[in-house]
């Protein structure tokens, strides 16, 4: 019998729709902005420890300051200038959800929006929250990956630039992210080995259209600005002749919810996977 006190390892995913009350500029690295606003709301309403050393059971610490970083993942809105009253959306994945943790994070998002985003503290009104179900679309032979937020990947201790990235690099970055969550008890998943992924990537065809980006995040705790790097764009995966993308399909779908690469706590590594049926539509 399952222990009712043990949180399930299947994450929940939510889609938030909101609108700003004043003009709002969404930056490229907006995941850090939303994370910071949620963190303040959680600290103010969920932490009663009165010390830098959080007590057992502190929901703020469980959600925001674990060895794994956040136990939620933000897929931020696209960067743009939003007029007052114009809706925008973003997504959040909650790892190891329980009814209590779910209510706490949903309340924190609503408070964070009301208190304001960006350093201008532009107030926003939450319009709706809906649960997102896992995609049932089969990928077949072709998949188009939209990198929704900058990806930060390091290889041999060095940051991978857009022109250095390959399909091998992306697949390994997804696997490493999911493997780390699994080792921390935050995700149940079965993954190919790195060797299996690299051999599969050897047969992939496709195209990478990526662009390097640079931004920064502001740390209120440290009262300092920290640079952020990454790349965004689109990637096409085309399976070898006579094969499909089935060996990596589950990993790709999971990556939509938990992201890939590094600095995921700040909203980096977001993606959406779209199955394709015709090569001609991809302009290869």
Coordinates of C-alpha atoms in Angstrom, one line a residue, residues 11-12 16 21 32 57 62 67 74 80 95 113 123 133 154 156 178 184 225 244 251 253 268 281:
X11 CA 4.7 16.5 -11.5
X12 CA 1.7 18.9 -12.0
X16 CA -1.4 30.9 -15.9
X21 CA -2.4 47.0 -15.2
X32 CA 14.3 34.8 -13.2
X57 CA 8.3 21.5 7.4
X62 CA 10.6 23.0 0.6
X67 CA 19.6 21.2 -2.6
X74 CA 8.9 28.2 -14.6
X80 CA 7.7 41.5 -25.5
X95 CA 7.6 18.7 -8.6
X113 CA 1.6 39.0 -9.9
X123 CA 1.0 45.0 -11.0
X133 CA -2.2 17.4 -19.3
X154 CA 28.3 23.6 -20.1
X156 CA 34.1 20.4 -20.2
X178 CA 16.1 14.4 -15.8
X184 CA 16.9 13.6 -5.9
X225 CA 23.3 41.8 -10.5
X244 CA 11.1 7.0 -35.6
X251 CA 12.4 12.2 -22.7
X253 CA 7.9 15.2 -23.6
X268 CA 16.2 28.6 -18.5
X281 CA 7.0 22.3 -44.1

